[in-house]
């Protein structure tokens, strides 16, 4: 297993593309505007592929942010999403047994629509976990599980031990 240190979304994507089970992609502390990656791969239960901050809460993602999780046994943790307004910040997309943990989402969402989720499960994502995350002052619906008519494929996902506070009231819903 390797620790792959990166300082941009382009470098992170390059490291992700060559990551093997047990590798950790470590994002440098600082502000990362418009950070967009697809965390794609196959880790194992004992050796997941991890995308994390060098120092918890010090890698700050802002602007048009998108982390799409696709694969098995993938982990995203310790990131701070601050005013990530591009829509869905984290999407579990065809993800199985993946984890989003210890992240903070501060004033995130879509300023034009309260209906967009900040964290979303879609396209047959199952047995994933979102835990110990903070959602504060958000502009949109926080977490959402998409279940289409006659399609119950986004199942067995667990959203647990998260803290929601100071959510802004922007509509009658």
PDB file of C-alpha atoms in Angstrom:
ATOM      1  CA  UNK A   1       0.000   0.000   0.000  1.00  0.00           C
ATOM      2  CA  UNK A   2       1.150   3.514  -0.812  1.00  0.00           C
ATOM      3  CA  UNK A   3       0.402   6.994   0.466  1.00  0.00           C
ATOM      4  CA  UNK A   4      -0.095   9.207  -2.585  1.00  0.00           C
ATOM      5  CA  UNK A   5       0.116  12.906  -1.668  1.00  0.00           C
ATOM      6  CA  UNK A   6      -1.766  15.281  -3.965  1.00  0.00           C
ATOM      7  CA  UNK A   7      -2.490  19.026  -4.080  1.00  0.00           C
ATOM      8  CA  UNK A   8      -5.156  19.372  -6.806  1.00  0.00           C
ATOM      9  CA  UNK A   9      -8.117  17.542  -8.285  1.00  0.00           C
ATOM     10  CA  UNK A  10      -6.075  16.685 -11.419  1.00  0.00           C
ATOM     11  CA  UNK A  11      -3.322  15.135  -9.287  1.00  0.00           C
ATOM     12  CA  UNK A  12      -5.937  13.372  -7.138  1.00  0.00           C
ATOM     13  CA  UNK A  13      -7.642  11.902 -10.211  1.00  0.00           C
ATOM     14  CA  UNK A  14      -4.308  10.675 -11.550  1.00  0.00           C
ATOM     15  CA  UNK A  15      -3.516   9.024  -8.197  1.00  0.00           C
ATOM     16  CA  UNK A  16      -7.013   7.500  -8.024  1.00  0.00           C
ATOM     17  CA  UNK A  17      -6.643   6.071 -11.519  1.00  0.00           C
ATOM     18  CA  UNK A  18      -3.538   4.110 -10.454  1.00  0.00           C
ATOM     19  CA  UNK A  19      -4.576   3.305  -6.858  1.00  0.00           C
ATOM     20  CA  UNK A  20      -4.579  -0.258  -5.596  1.00  0.00           C
ATOM     21  CA  UNK A  21      -6.271  -1.762  -2.519  1.00  0.00           C
ATOM     22  CA  UNK A  22      -4.790  -0.232   0.631  1.00  0.00           C
ATOM     23  CA  UNK A  23      -3.570   2.943  -1.074  1.00  0.00           C
ATOM     24  CA  UNK A  24      -4.406   6.317   0.457  1.00  0.00           C
ATOM     25  CA  UNK A  25      -4.774   9.449  -1.650  1.00  0.00           C
ATOM     26  CA  UNK A  26      -3.945  12.267   0.781  1.00  0.00           C
ATOM     27  CA  UNK A  27      -5.145  15.756  -0.178  1.00  0.00           C
ATOM     28  CA  UNK A  28      -2.922  18.612   0.975  1.00  0.00           C
ATOM     29  CA  UNK A  29      -4.212  21.129   3.498  1.00  0.00           C
ATOM     30  CA  UNK A  30      -5.530  24.350   1.979  1.00  0.00           C
ATOM     31  CA  UNK A  31      -8.383  25.610  -0.167  1.00  0.00           C
ATOM     32  CA  UNK A  32      -9.260  23.529  -3.220  1.00  0.00           C
ATOM     33  CA  UNK A  33     -11.697  25.371  -5.494  1.00  0.00           C
ATOM     34  CA  UNK A  34     -13.835  23.391  -7.956  1.00  0.00           C
ATOM     35  CA  UNK A  35     -12.467  20.027  -6.802  1.00  0.00           C
ATOM     36  CA  UNK A  36     -13.928  17.297  -9.020  1.00  0.00           C
ATOM     37  CA  UNK A  37     -12.922  13.621  -9.018  1.00  0.00           C
ATOM     38  CA  UNK A  38     -14.371  10.194  -9.651  1.00  0.00           C
ATOM     39  CA  UNK A  39     -13.181   7.830  -6.925  1.00  0.00           C
ATOM     40  CA  UNK A  40     -13.366   4.665  -8.967  1.00  0.00           C
ATOM     41  CA  UNK A  41     -11.828   1.367  -7.943  1.00  0.00           C
ATOM     42  CA  UNK A  42     -12.015  -1.879  -6.059  1.00  0.00           C
ATOM     43  CA  UNK A  43     -10.591  -2.008  -2.590  1.00  0.00           C
ATOM     44  CA  UNK A  44     -11.162  -4.828  -0.149  1.00  0.00           C
ATOM     45  CA  UNK A  45     -12.669  -4.952   3.340  1.00  0.00           C
ATOM     46  CA  UNK A  46      -9.182  -5.191   4.856  1.00  0.00           C
ATOM     47  CA  UNK A  47      -7.582  -2.764   2.361  1.00  0.00           C
ATOM     48  CA  UNK A  48      -9.975  -0.090   1.076  1.00  0.00           C
ATOM     49  CA  UNK A  49      -8.860   2.678  -1.257  1.00  0.00           C
ATOM     50  CA  UNK A  50      -8.993   5.928   0.743  1.00  0.00           C
ATOM     51  CA  UNK A  51      -9.294   9.596  -0.248  1.00  0.00           C
ATOM     52  CA  UNK A  52      -8.646  11.768   2.806  1.00  0.00           C
ATOM     53  CA  UNK A  53      -7.351  15.108   4.031  1.00  0.00           C
ATOM     54  CA  UNK A  54      -3.736  15.362   5.201  1.00  0.00           C
ATOM     55  CA  UNK A  55      -5.082  16.967   8.388  1.00  0.00           C
ATOM     56  CA  UNK A  56      -8.748  16.365   9.263  1.00  0.00           C
ATOM     57  CA  UNK A  57     -10.807  19.447   8.311  1.00  0.00           C
ATOM     58  CA  UNK A  58      -7.884  21.321   6.768  1.00  0.00           C
ATOM     59  CA  UNK A  59      -8.418  20.275   3.139  1.00  0.00           C
ATOM     60  CA  UNK A  60     -11.243  22.681   2.244  1.00  0.00           C
ATOM     61  CA  UNK A  61     -13.321  22.023  -0.877  1.00  0.00           C
ATOM     62  CA  UNK A  62     -15.250  25.008  -2.208  1.00  0.00           C
ATOM     63  CA  UNK A  63     -17.089  26.088  -5.350  1.00  0.00           C
ATOM     64  CA  UNK A  64     -18.203  23.546  -7.936  1.00  0.00           C
ATOM     65  CA  UNK A  65     -17.289  20.386  -6.009  1.00  0.00           C
ATOM     66  CA  UNK A  66     -18.084  16.833  -7.037  1.00  0.00           C
ATOM     67  CA  UNK A  67     -16.801  13.565  -5.632  1.00  0.00           C
ATOM     68  CA  UNK A  68     -18.425  10.602  -7.372  1.00  0.00           C
ATOM     69  CA  UNK A  69     -17.831   7.271  -5.610  1.00  0.00           C
ATOM     70  CA  UNK A  70     -17.969   4.293  -7.997  1.00  0.00           C
ATOM     71  CA  UNK A  71     -16.771   0.840  -7.008  1.00  0.00           C
ATOM     72  CA  UNK A  72     -16.292  -1.283  -3.915  1.00  0.00           C
ATOM     73  CA  UNK A  73     -14.657  -0.663  -0.541  1.00  0.00           C
ATOM     74  CA  UNK A  74     -13.822   3.011  -1.151  1.00  0.00           C
ATOM     75  CA  UNK A  75     -13.498   5.587   1.652  1.00  0.00           C
ATOM     76  CA  UNK A  76     -13.754   9.396   1.686  1.00  0.00           C
ATOM     77  CA  UNK A  77     -12.989  11.028   5.023  1.00  0.00           C
ATOM     78  CA  UNK A  78     -11.829  14.099   6.921  1.00  0.00           C
ATOM     79  CA  UNK A  79     -12.736  16.670   4.219  1.00  0.00           C
ATOM     80  CA  UNK A  80     -14.346  20.084   4.793  1.00  0.00           C
ATOM     81  CA  UNK A  81     -16.875  21.128   2.149  1.00  0.00           C
ATOM     82  CA  UNK A  82     -17.362  24.891   2.530  1.00  0.00           C
ATOM     83  CA  UNK A  83     -19.845  26.611   0.216  1.00  0.00           C
ATOM     84  CA  UNK A  84     -19.744  23.738  -2.265  1.00  0.00           C
ATOM     85  CA  UNK A  85     -22.513  25.125  -4.448  1.00  0.00           C
ATOM     86  CA  UNK A  86     -22.224  23.154  -7.679  1.00  0.00           C
ATOM     87  CA  UNK A  87     -25.014  20.730  -6.817  1.00  0.00           C
ATOM     88  CA  UNK A  88     -24.427  17.282  -5.364  1.00  0.00           C
ATOM     89  CA  UNK A  89     -21.078  17.313  -3.560  1.00  0.00           C
ATOM     90  CA  UNK A  90     -20.789  13.555  -2.963  1.00  0.00           C
ATOM     91  CA  UNK A  91     -22.563  10.935  -5.066  1.00  0.00           C
ATOM     92  CA  UNK A  92     -22.536   7.219  -4.396  1.00  0.00           C
ATOM     93  CA  UNK A  93     -22.999   5.954  -7.966  1.00  0.00           C
ATOM     94  CA  UNK A  94     -22.901   2.177  -8.459  1.00  0.00           C
ATOM     95  CA  UNK A  95     -21.083   2.036  -5.116  1.00  0.00           C
ATOM     96  CA  UNK A  96     -20.965  -0.985  -2.815  1.00  0.00           C
ATOM     97  CA  UNK A  97     -19.635  -1.103   0.754  1.00  0.00           C
ATOM     98  CA  UNK A  98     -18.179   2.401   0.572  1.00  0.00           C
ATOM     99  CA  UNK A  99     -17.832   4.937   3.380  1.00  0.00           C
ATOM    100  CA  UNK A 100     -18.156   8.713   3.754  1.00  0.00           C
ATOM    101  CA  UNK A 101     -16.960   9.627   7.229  1.00  0.00           C
ATOM    102  CA  UNK A 102     -15.922  12.545   9.419  1.00  0.00           C
ATOM    103  CA  UNK A 103     -16.634  15.234   6.804  1.00  0.00           C
ATOM    104  CA  UNK A 104     -18.244  18.630   7.319  1.00  0.00           C
ATOM    105  CA  UNK A 105     -20.612  20.293   4.857  1.00  0.00           C
ATOM    106  CA  UNK A 106     -20.902  24.008   5.682  1.00  0.00           C
ATOM    107  CA  UNK A 107     -23.366  26.162   3.706  1.00  0.00           C
ATOM    108  CA  UNK A 108     -23.359  23.702   0.819  1.00  0.00           C
ATOM    109  CA  UNK A 109     -26.025  22.967  -1.743  1.00  0.00           C
ATOM    110  CA  UNK A 110     -27.530  24.671  -4.732  1.00  0.00           C
ATOM    111  CA  UNK A 111     -28.461  28.321  -4.161  1.00  0.00           C
ATOM    112  CA  UNK A 112     -30.991  28.067  -7.027  1.00  0.00           C
ATOM    113  CA  UNK A 113     -32.827  24.941  -5.852  1.00  0.00           C
ATOM    114  CA  UNK A 114     -33.594  23.464  -2.453  1.00  0.00           C
ATOM    115  CA  UNK A 115     -34.348  20.105  -4.113  1.00  0.00           C
ATOM    116  CA  UNK A 116     -30.754  19.111  -4.948  1.00  0.00           C
ATOM    117  CA  UNK A 117     -29.117  16.735  -2.502  1.00  0.00           C
ATOM    118  CA  UNK A 118     -25.668  17.421  -1.095  1.00  0.00           C
ATOM    119  CA  UNK A 119     -24.982  13.698  -0.614  1.00  0.00           C
ATOM    120  CA  UNK A 120     -26.830  11.235  -2.829  1.00  0.00           C
ATOM    121  CA  UNK A 121     -27.141   7.493  -3.429  1.00  0.00           C
ATOM    122  CA  UNK A 122     -28.064   6.379  -6.955  1.00  0.00           C
ATOM    123  CA  UNK A 123     -27.704   3.721  -9.643  1.00  0.00           C
ATOM    124  CA  UNK A 124     -27.706   0.517  -7.598  1.00  0.00           C
ATOM    125  CA  UNK A 125     -25.649   1.836  -4.676  1.00  0.00           C
ATOM    126  CA  UNK A 126     -26.042  -0.464  -1.695  1.00  0.00           C
ATOM    127  CA  UNK A 127     -24.486  -1.342   1.659  1.00  0.00           C
ATOM    128  CA  UNK A 128     -22.746   2.043   1.963  1.00  0.00           C
ATOM    129  CA  UNK A 129     -22.322   4.172   5.093  1.00  0.00           C
ATOM    130  CA  UNK A 130     -22.384   7.921   5.786  1.00  0.00           C
ATOM    131  CA  UNK A 131     -21.328   8.511   9.384  1.00  0.00           C
ATOM    132  CA  UNK A 132     -20.065  11.197  11.738  1.00  0.00           C
ATOM    133  CA  UNK A 133     -20.581  14.027   9.243  1.00  0.00           C
ATOM    134  CA  UNK A 134     -21.713  17.565  10.027  1.00  0.00           C
ATOM    135  CA  UNK A 135     -24.288  19.380   7.877  1.00  0.00           C
ATOM    136  CA  UNK A 136     -24.507  23.014   8.926  1.00  0.00           C
ATOM    137  CA  UNK A 137     -26.259  26.018   7.384  1.00  0.00           C
ATOM    138  CA  UNK A 138     -26.961  24.154   4.171  1.00  0.00           C
ATOM    139  CA  UNK A 139     -28.979  25.564   1.288  1.00  0.00           C
ATOM    140  CA  UNK A 140     -30.421  22.313  -0.085  1.00  0.00           C
ATOM    141  CA  UNK A 141     -31.719  18.985   1.142  1.00  0.00           C
ATOM    142  CA  UNK A 142     -28.825  17.305   2.928  1.00  0.00           C
ATOM    143  CA  UNK A 143     -28.818  13.603   2.110  1.00  0.00           C
ATOM    144  CA  UNK A 144     -30.999  11.744  -0.333  1.00  0.00           C
ATOM    145  CA  UNK A 145     -31.570   8.204  -1.488  1.00  0.00           C
ATOM    146  CA  UNK A 146     -32.981   7.924  -5.013  1.00  0.00           C
ATOM    147  CA  UNK A 147     -35.456   5.082  -5.407  1.00  0.00           C
ATOM    148  CA  UNK A 148     -37.183   4.866  -8.764  1.00  0.00           C
ATOM    149  CA  UNK A 149     -40.616   3.340  -9.274  1.00  0.00           C
ATOM    150  CA  UNK A 150     -40.325  -0.467  -9.310  1.00  0.00           C
ATOM    151  CA  UNK A 151     -36.578  -0.198  -8.688  1.00  0.00           C
ATOM    152  CA  UNK A 152     -35.455  -0.783  -5.149  1.00  0.00           C
ATOM    153  CA  UNK A 153     -31.749  -1.037  -5.931  1.00  0.00           C
ATOM    154  CA  UNK A 154     -30.396   1.689  -3.626  1.00  0.00           C
ATOM    155  CA  UNK A 155     -30.863  -0.357  -0.476  1.00  0.00           C
ATOM    156  CA  UNK A 156     -29.134  -1.187   2.774  1.00  0.00           C
ATOM    157  CA  UNK A 157     -27.363   2.174   2.928  1.00  0.00           C
ATOM    158  CA  UNK A 158     -26.811   3.485   6.441  1.00  0.00           C
ATOM    159  CA  UNK A 159     -26.872   7.155   7.420  1.00  0.00           C
ATOM    160  CA  UNK A 160     -25.878   7.210  11.082  1.00  0.00           C
ATOM    161  CA  UNK A 161     -24.361   9.432  13.778  1.00  0.00           C
ATOM    162  CA  UNK A 162     -24.503  12.604  11.673  1.00  0.00           C
ATOM    163  CA  UNK A 163     -25.259  16.081  13.002  1.00  0.00           C
ATOM    164  CA  UNK A 164     -27.580  18.484  11.181  1.00  0.00           C
ATOM    165  CA  UNK A 165     -27.826  22.064  12.460  1.00  0.00           C
ATOM    166  CA  UNK A 166     -28.794  25.576  11.441  1.00  0.00           C
ATOM    167  CA  UNK A 167     -30.308  24.407   8.163  1.00  0.00           C
ATOM    168  CA  UNK A 168     -31.637  27.436   6.284  1.00  0.00           C
ATOM    169  CA  UNK A 169     -35.357  27.586   5.643  1.00  0.00           C
ATOM    170  CA  UNK A 170     -35.700  28.532   1.989  1.00  0.00           C
ATOM    171  CA  UNK A 171     -39.099  27.134   0.967  1.00  0.00           C
ATOM    172  CA  UNK A 172     -42.388  26.018   2.419  1.00  0.00           C
ATOM    173  CA  UNK A 173     -41.298  22.393   2.325  1.00  0.00           C
TER     174      UNK A 173
END
